[in-house]
Coordinates of C-alpha atoms and ligand atoms in Angstrom, one line a residue:
M1 CA 37.4 25.9 35.4
A2 CA 35.7 28.4 36.9
D3 CA 32.5 28.0 39.8
D4 CA 30.9 31.4 40.8
S5 CA 27.4 30.0 41.9
A6 CA 28.3 30.4 45.2
K7 CA 29.0 33.8 44.9
K8 CA 25.7 34.5 43.2
N9 CA 22.7 35.1 45.6
W10 CA 20.6 32.4 43.8
R11 CA 17.4 30.8 45.5
P12 CA 17.7 27.5 46.8
A13 CA 15.3 26.0 43.9
T14 CA 18.2 27.5 41.1
Q15 CA 21.1 26.4 43.2
L16 CA 19.8 22.8 42.8
V17 CA 19.8 23.2 39.4
R18 CA 23.0 25.1 38.4
G19 CA 25.2 25.7 42.4
G20 CA 28.4 24.1 41.9
T21 CA 28.5 23.5 38.4
N22 CA 32.1 24.1 36.8
R23 CA 32.0 23.8 32.8
S24 CA 35.3 22.8 31.2
N25 CA 36.9 24.5 28.4
F26 CA 34.7 22.2 26.1
A27 CA 31.5 24.5 27.4
E28 CA 29.6 21.6 27.9
T29 CA 25.7 22.4 28.9
N30 CA 25.4 19.2 31.4
E31 CA 28.1 18.8 34.1
G32 CA 31.2 16.7 33.0
V33 CA 31.8 13.2 33.8
F34 CA 35.6 13.2 35.0
M35 CA 36.1 9.4 35.2
T36 CA 39.7 10.0 36.0
S37 CA 41.8 8.5 39.0
G38 CA 44.3 10.7 38.4
Y39 CA 46.0 14.0 36.9
I40 CA 48.8 15.0 35.3
Y41 CA 51.6 17.5 36.1
E42 CA 53.4 20.1 33.2
T43 CA 56.4 19.6 34.8
A44 CA 58.0 17.8 38.3
E45 CA 58.0 20.8 39.8
Q46 CA 54.5 21.5 39.4
A47 CA 53.8 17.7 41.4
Q48 CA 56.2 18.9 44.2
R49 CA 54.4 22.0 44.9
A50 CA 50.7 20.0 44.4
F51 CA 52.8 17.5 47.0
K52 CA 53.5 20.1 49.2
G53 CA 50.0 21.9 49.1
E54 CA 51.5 25.2 47.5
E55 CA 49.5 24.9 44.5
E56 CA 45.7 24.1 44.9
R57 CA 45.1 21.3 42.2
F58 CA 43.7 17.9 41.4
I59 CA 46.0 15.3 42.6
Y60 CA 44.6 12.0 43.2
S61 CA 40.7 11.1 43.0
R62 CA 40.8 9.5 46.2
F63 CA 41.3 13.3 47.7
S64 CA 39.4 15.3 45.1
N65 CA 37.5 14.8 41.8
P66 CA 36.2 17.8 39.7
T67 CA 32.6 16.2 39.3
V68 CA 32.6 14.8 43.0
N69 CA 33.6 18.6 43.9
M70 CA 30.5 20.1 41.9
F71 CA 28.3 17.5 43.8
Q72 CA 30.2 18.6 47.0
D73 CA 29.6 22.3 46.4
R74 CA 25.9 22.0 45.0
M75 CA 24.9 19.8 48.4
K76 CA 26.9 22.7 50.5
L77 CA 24.6 25.2 48.9
L78 CA 21.2 23.4 49.8
E79 CA 22.5 22.5 53.2
G80 CA 23.9 25.8 54.0
A81 CA 26.9 24.4 55.3
E82 CA 30.4 25.7 54.7
S83 CA 31.7 22.5 53.8
C84 CA 31.0 19.1 52.5
W85 CA 32.9 15.8 51.8
A86 CA 30.8 13.0 49.8
T87 CA 31.4 9.4 50.3
A88 CA 30.9 6.2 48.4
T89 CA 27.7 5.2 50.6
G90 CA 25.9 6.6 53.7
M91 CA 27.4 4.4 56.0
A92 CA 31.1 5.8 55.1
A93 CA 29.4 9.2 55.7
V94 CA 28.1 8.0 59.2
F95 CA 31.4 6.1 59.9
A96 CA 33.8 8.7 59.0
S97 CA 31.7 11.8 60.5
L98 CA 32.4 9.8 63.8
A99 CA 35.7 7.9 63.6
A100 CA 37.3 11.2 62.7
T101 CA 35.2 13.0 65.9
V102 CA 36.2 10.5 68.7
N103 CA 39.1 8.9 70.0
S104 CA 39.9 5.9 72.3
G105 CA 38.4 6.6 75.7
D106 CA 35.9 9.3 74.7
R107 CA 32.3 8.6 75.2
L108 CA 29.6 8.7 72.6
V109 CA 25.7 9.1 73.4
A110 CA 23.3 8.3 70.7
S111 CA 19.7 7.8 70.4
K112 CA 18.5 4.2 70.2
A113 CA 16.2 4.2 67.5
L114 CA 19.2 4.1 64.5
F115 CA 19.2 2.8 61.2
G116 CA 20.4 -0.7 61.9
S117 CA 24.1 -0.2 60.4
C118 CA 24.5 2.9 62.6
D119 CA 23.4 1.3 65.6
Y120 CA 26.0 -1.7 64.7
V121 CA 28.8 1.0 64.4
C122 CA 27.6 2.7 67.8
R123 CA 26.8 -0.2 70.2
E124 CA 29.4 -2.5 68.6
L125 CA 32.0 -1.7 66.3
L126 CA 33.1 1.9 68.2
P127 CA 33.0 0.3 71.5
T128 CA 35.9 -2.4 70.3
F129 CA 38.0 0.9 69.7
G130 CA 37.7 1.9 73.4
I131 CA 34.5 4.3 72.7
E132 CA 32.1 4.2 75.8
T133 CA 28.7 4.0 74.1
T134 CA 25.2 5.1 75.7
M135 CA 22.2 4.8 73.8
V136 CA 18.8 6.9 75.1
E137 CA 15.5 7.1 74.2
G138 CA 15.7 9.7 71.5
T139 CA 12.3 11.4 72.5
V140 CA 13.0 11.6 76.1
L141 CA 14.8 14.8 77.1
D142 CA 15.8 13.4 80.7
Q143 CA 17.7 10.9 79.4
W144 CA 20.1 12.8 77.4
R145 CA 20.3 15.1 80.3
D146 CA 21.6 12.1 82.4
A147 CA 23.5 10.5 79.8
L148 CA 25.1 14.2 78.7
S149 CA 25.8 15.3 82.5
Q150 CA 29.6 13.7 81.9
P151 CA 32.2 15.2 79.5
T152 CA 31.1 13.6 76.2
A153 CA 32.9 13.8 72.6
A154 CA 30.1 12.9 70.4
V155 CA 26.1 12.8 70.1
F156 CA 24.9 11.1 67.2
M157 CA 21.0 10.9 66.2
E158 CA 18.5 10.1 63.8
T159 CA 15.0 12.6 63.6
P160 CA 12.8 11.3 62.2
S161 CA 13.9 7.8 62.9
N162 CA 13.4 4.7 61.6
P163 CA 10.6 2.8 61.2
Q164 CA 8.6 4.4 64.4
M165 CA 9.0 8.1 63.0
D166 CA 10.3 9.5 66.7
V167 CA 10.7 13.2 66.2
I168 CA 13.7 14.3 68.6
D169 CA 13.9 18.0 69.9
L170 CA 17.2 19.1 67.8
P171 CA 17.9 22.7 69.7
A172 CA 17.1 21.0 73.5
V173 CA 19.1 18.1 72.8
A174 CA 21.9 20.0 71.0
E175 CA 22.3 22.5 74.1
L176 CA 22.8 19.6 76.5
A177 CA 25.3 18.2 74.0
H178 CA 27.3 21.4 73.6
D179 CA 27.6 21.9 77.0
A180 CA 28.9 18.5 77.5
G181 CA 31.6 19.3 74.9
A182 CA 30.2 16.8 72.0
R183 CA 29.7 17.3 68.7
V184 CA 26.3 17.1 67.3
V185 CA 26.2 14.8 64.3
V186 CA 22.6 14.2 63.1
D187 CA 21.3 11.5 60.3
N188 CA 19.1 13.7 58.3
V189 CA 18.1 11.0 55.4
F190 CA 14.2 10.8 56.4
A191 CA 13.9 14.5 56.4
T192 CA 16.2 15.5 53.6
P193 CA 18.1 18.7 53.2
I194 CA 14.3 20.0 51.9
L195 CA 12.2 19.7 54.6
Q196 CA 14.6 19.9 58.1
K197 CA 18.1 21.9 58.4
P198 CA 19.7 20.5 61.6
L199 CA 22.9 23.2 61.1
Q200 CA 19.8 25.9 61.6
L201 CA 18.9 23.7 64.5
G202 CA 22.0 23.5 66.4
A203 CA 23.9 20.4 64.9
D204 CA 27.4 20.6 64.0
V205 CA 27.3 18.0 61.2
V206 CA 24.8 16.3 59.0
V207 CA 25.0 13.1 57.6
Y208 CA 23.2 11.6 54.6
S209 CA 22.7 8.4 52.8
A210 CA 22.5 10.0 49.3
T211 CA 21.6 6.7 48.1
K212 CA 18.0 7.5 49.0
H213 CA 16.2 10.6 48.4
I214 CA 19.1 12.6 46.9
D215 CA 19.3 10.0 44.1
G216 CA 15.6 8.8 44.9
Q217 CA 15.6 7.1 41.6
G218 CA 17.1 3.4 42.9
R219 CA 20.3 4.0 40.9
C220 CA 22.9 4.2 42.9
M221 CA 24.9 4.5 46.1
G222 CA 26.3 7.6 47.7
G223 CA 26.6 9.8 51.1
A224 CA 28.0 13.2 52.1
V225 CA 28.9 15.0 55.4
L226 CA 28.6 18.7 56.0
G227 CA 29.9 20.7 58.8
T228 CA 32.0 23.7 59.1
T229 CA 35.2 24.3 57.1
E230 CA 37.0 23.7 60.2
F231 CA 35.5 20.3 60.7
C232 CA 35.6 19.1 57.3
N233 CA 39.2 20.7 56.7
D234 CA 40.9 19.9 60.1
I235 CA 39.2 16.6 61.3
L236 CA 37.5 14.9 58.4
K237 CA 39.6 15.6 55.4
P238 CA 42.6 13.7 57.1
F239 CA 40.5 10.8 57.6
V240 CA 38.8 10.4 54.5
R241 CA 41.8 11.2 52.4
H242 CA 43.9 8.4 53.7
T243 CA 41.0 5.5 54.6
G244 CA 39.6 5.8 51.3
P245 CA 35.6 6.4 51.6
A246 CA 35.5 8.5 48.3
L247 CA 32.4 8.8 45.9
S248 CA 33.0 7.4 42.4
P249 CA 32.6 10.2 40.0
F250 CA 30.2 8.9 37.9
N251 CA 27.7 8.1 41.0
A252 CA 28.6 11.8 41.9
W253 CA 27.1 12.7 38.7
V254 CA 24.1 10.6 38.9
L255 CA 23.7 12.4 42.4
L256 CA 23.9 15.8 40.6
K257 CA 21.1 15.1 38.1
G258 CA 19.2 13.8 41.3
L259 CA 19.5 16.8 43.2
E260 CA 18.1 19.0 40.2
T261 CA 14.9 17.5 40.7
L262 CA 15.0 17.1 44.6
E263 CA 12.9 19.7 45.8
L264 CA 9.7 19.0 43.2
R265 CA 10.0 15.0 44.3
I266 CA 10.0 15.9 48.1
E267 CA 7.5 18.3 47.8
A268 CA 5.3 15.9 45.7
Q269 CA 6.1 12.6 47.5
S270 CA 5.3 14.0 50.8
N271 CA 2.1 15.6 49.8
N272 CA 1.5 11.8 48.5
A273 CA 2.3 10.8 51.8
L274 CA 0.4 13.1 54.0
E275 CA -3.0 12.3 52.0
L276 CA -2.0 8.2 52.2
A277 CA -1.7 8.6 56.0
T278 CA -4.8 10.6 56.1
Y279 CA -6.5 8.0 54.3
L280 CA -5.0 4.7 55.9
S281 CA -6.3 6.2 59.7
G282 CA -9.6 5.8 58.3
L283 CA -9.4 2.2 57.0
E284 CA -10.9 -0.9 59.0
G285 CA -7.9 -3.3 58.9
V286 CA -5.3 -1.0 59.9
T287 CA -4.8 -0.3 63.6
K288 CA -2.2 2.5 64.0
V289 CA -1.0 4.9 61.7
I290 CA 2.7 6.4 62.6
Y291 CA 3.2 10.0 60.7
P292 CA 4.8 13.1 61.8
G293 CA 2.6 15.2 59.5
L294 CA -0.5 13.9 61.3
A295 CA -1.9 15.3 64.4
S296 CA -2.0 11.8 66.1
H297 CA 1.8 11.5 66.2
P298 CA 3.1 12.0 69.9
Q299 CA 5.6 14.5 68.9
H300 CA 3.6 16.4 65.8
E301 CA 4.1 19.8 67.1
L302 CA 7.6 19.7 67.4
A303 CA 7.7 17.8 63.9
M304 CA 5.9 20.7 62.6
K305 CA 8.5 23.2 64.1
Q306 CA 11.2 21.6 63.0
M307 CA 10.5 20.3 59.5
A308 CA 8.7 21.9 56.6
S309 CA 6.3 18.5 56.2
G310 CA 5.8 15.3 57.6
S311 CA 8.7 13.8 55.0
N312 CA 7.5 10.6 52.5
L313 CA 7.7 8.1 55.0
I314 CA 4.6 6.3 56.9
S315 CA 4.7 3.4 59.1
F316 CA 1.3 1.6 60.1
E317 CA -0.1 -1.4 61.9
L318 CA -2.3 -4.0 60.6
A319 CA -5.1 -5.9 62.2
C320 CA -4.7 -9.8 62.5
G321 CA -7.1 -12.2 62.0
D322 CA -8.1 -14.4 64.6
S323 CA -5.6 -17.3 63.9
E324 CA -2.5 -15.6 62.3
D325 CA 0.1 -13.5 64.3
G326 CA 1.2 -10.0 63.1
K327 CA 3.9 -11.1 61.1
E328 CA 1.5 -13.1 59.2
A329 CA -0.8 -10.3 58.8
A330 CA 2.0 -7.9 57.6
F331 CA 3.1 -10.7 55.1
R332 CA 0.0 -11.4 53.6
F333 CA -0.6 -7.6 53.1
Q334 CA 2.9 -7.1 51.5
D335 CA 2.4 -10.2 49.6
A336 CA -1.0 -8.8 48.2
L337 CA 0.0 -5.4 46.9
E338 CA 0.2 -5.1 43.1
L339 CA 1.7 -1.6 42.5
I340 CA 3.7 -1.1 45.5
D341 CA 7.0 -2.9 45.7
I342 CA 8.7 -5.0 48.4
S343 CA 11.7 -3.4 49.1
N344 CA 14.1 -2.5 52.2
N345 CA 15.1 0.8 50.1
L346 CA 13.5 4.2 50.6
G347 CA 13.1 7.7 49.0
D348 CA 12.4 6.2 45.5
T349 CA 10.3 7.8 43.3
K350 CA 8.6 4.2 43.5
S351 CA 6.3 3.4 46.4
L352 CA 8.3 0.5 48.3
I353 CA 7.0 -1.0 51.3
T354 CA 8.9 -3.1 54.1
H355 CA 8.3 -5.4 56.9
P356 CA 11.1 -3.9 59.8
V357 CA 10.9 -6.8 62.1
T358 CA 12.0 -9.6 59.4
T359 CA 14.0 -7.4 57.5
T360 CA 15.8 -4.0 58.5
H361 CA 15.7 -4.9 62.6
Q362 CA 16.1 -8.4 62.3
R363 CA 19.3 -8.1 64.2
I364 CA 17.4 -6.2 67.5
E365 CA 16.4 -8.6 70.3
P366 CA 12.9 -9.3 70.0
E367 CA 12.1 -7.8 73.6
E368 CA 14.0 -4.6 72.4
R369 CA 12.5 -4.2 69.3
A370 CA 8.9 -4.1 71.3
R371 CA 10.4 -1.7 73.7
M372 CA 11.1 0.3 70.9
G373 CA 7.6 0.1 69.3
I374 CA 8.4 -1.6 66.2
G375 CA 5.2 -4.5 66.4
E376 CA 5.6 -7.5 64.4
S377 CA 2.6 -6.5 62.2
L378 CA 4.2 -3.1 61.3
V379 CA 5.1 -2.4 57.9
R380 CA 7.2 1.0 56.3
L381 CA 5.8 2.5 53.3
S382 CA 8.2 4.7 51.3
V383 CA 5.9 6.9 49.1
G384 CA 6.6 7.6 45.4
L385 CA 5.5 9.8 42.9
E386 CA 2.7 7.8 41.1
D387 CA -0.9 8.8 41.5
V388 CA -2.0 9.0 45.0
D389 CA -5.6 7.4 44.1
D390 CA -3.6 3.9 42.5
L391 CA -1.4 4.0 45.7
K392 CA -5.1 4.4 47.6
E393 CA -6.5 1.5 45.4
D394 CA -3.6 -1.2 45.9
I395 CA -3.7 -0.6 49.8
A396 CA -7.5 -1.1 49.9
Q397 CA -7.3 -4.3 47.8
A398 CA -4.7 -5.8 49.4
L399 CA -6.1 -5.2 52.7
K400 CA -9.1 -7.0 51.3
A401 CA -7.3 -9.7 50.4
V402 CA -5.6 -9.8 54.0
Ligands
LIG1 C1 20.2 4.4 54.1 C2 20.6 4.2 55.6 C3 21.6 5.0 55.9 C4 23.2 3.9 55.2 O1 23.2 4.3 53.7 P1 23.5 3.7 53.1 O2 23.8 4.4 51.5 O3 22.6 2.4 52.6 O4 25.0 3.0 53.3 C5 22.0 5.5 57.0 N1 21.1 6.2 57.5 C6 19.6 6.1 57.4 C7 18.5 6.9 58.1 C8 19.3 5.2 56.5 O5 17.9 5.2 55.8

């Protein structure tokens, strides 16, 4: 097997379809699915050489696998990173990148507005291993400056954040973090590698839940960690090889197929989202629309500097009737939708809506949620590939029903 796509100066759209493709001697058109846990050796001596690291080859699929390698290589080309490790889920990617970076006694500084499980890892799990965690308001540079005035091992953030779409100034935070000695890890799920390239904005490591837009069709879980060869080989590799968050070869193949259409999907879904966000802004019954692509977004200018577009995610608040609270309004609106599905997943070709207060963010204390700006009537919409006029009509009829 020989992959020479990395050596060719193909443009990004070509790399998404062909990058990393590594054909076997059967000359298959499609990427092969190598459903194998192990590999055989010609001789006992070859096995010894492989284990000594004297011969580069596949040893065991917890370490590497041809289909998983193709996915890693395509991701690497897309992100413009030196190296990539694929993981079974996005959370495995987040945990591996942080756990491989911090040691007992180290400090971690993270933004407050995180995906629920990332919040658990930073605020609850890592402190049990002796990591001191400081959480800051991601959009307030002075809070980063304060928190990073002491030596720090790692900085973790999500931008735009879920669900209030806060946009963090990546180059500014990266500079403060590097002065404090920290490795900067960015969860780039909402923007996707198509709309934002954190490594070019000062980050050291980028993590993905490939479950979201990279698959984008609701089929499988996956994750990826991208960074320098030094980080991936010397720091991450021993951690992932021995703790086992390996991606299944079948899921790697599904994700390779997802990458082939990623750019087309993200562009179309983001265009739909911008049109819907504009439409929602003028609707009676909608009291607030949060979308980085709108001039009304508090960090709109920064978002347009860091991201190619506002993404496919919109959050909005609903007006409440006289006798109901925000949650009741949000529930009635969601239940009245006929096309858009109620689901906590995102990045799918199907438009999906969720009520963060009772789903993704129900673990967070009500006062903290209120401070984060996650209101009782807030819903988060992941805009899909449907005709935008059908989406508008569905929202309009559901608002009428409310
Ligand atoms: C979904 C998600 C994760 C976790 O990914 P899984 O694939 O569900 O493990 C992490 N960060 C963000 C921002 C997410 O949306």
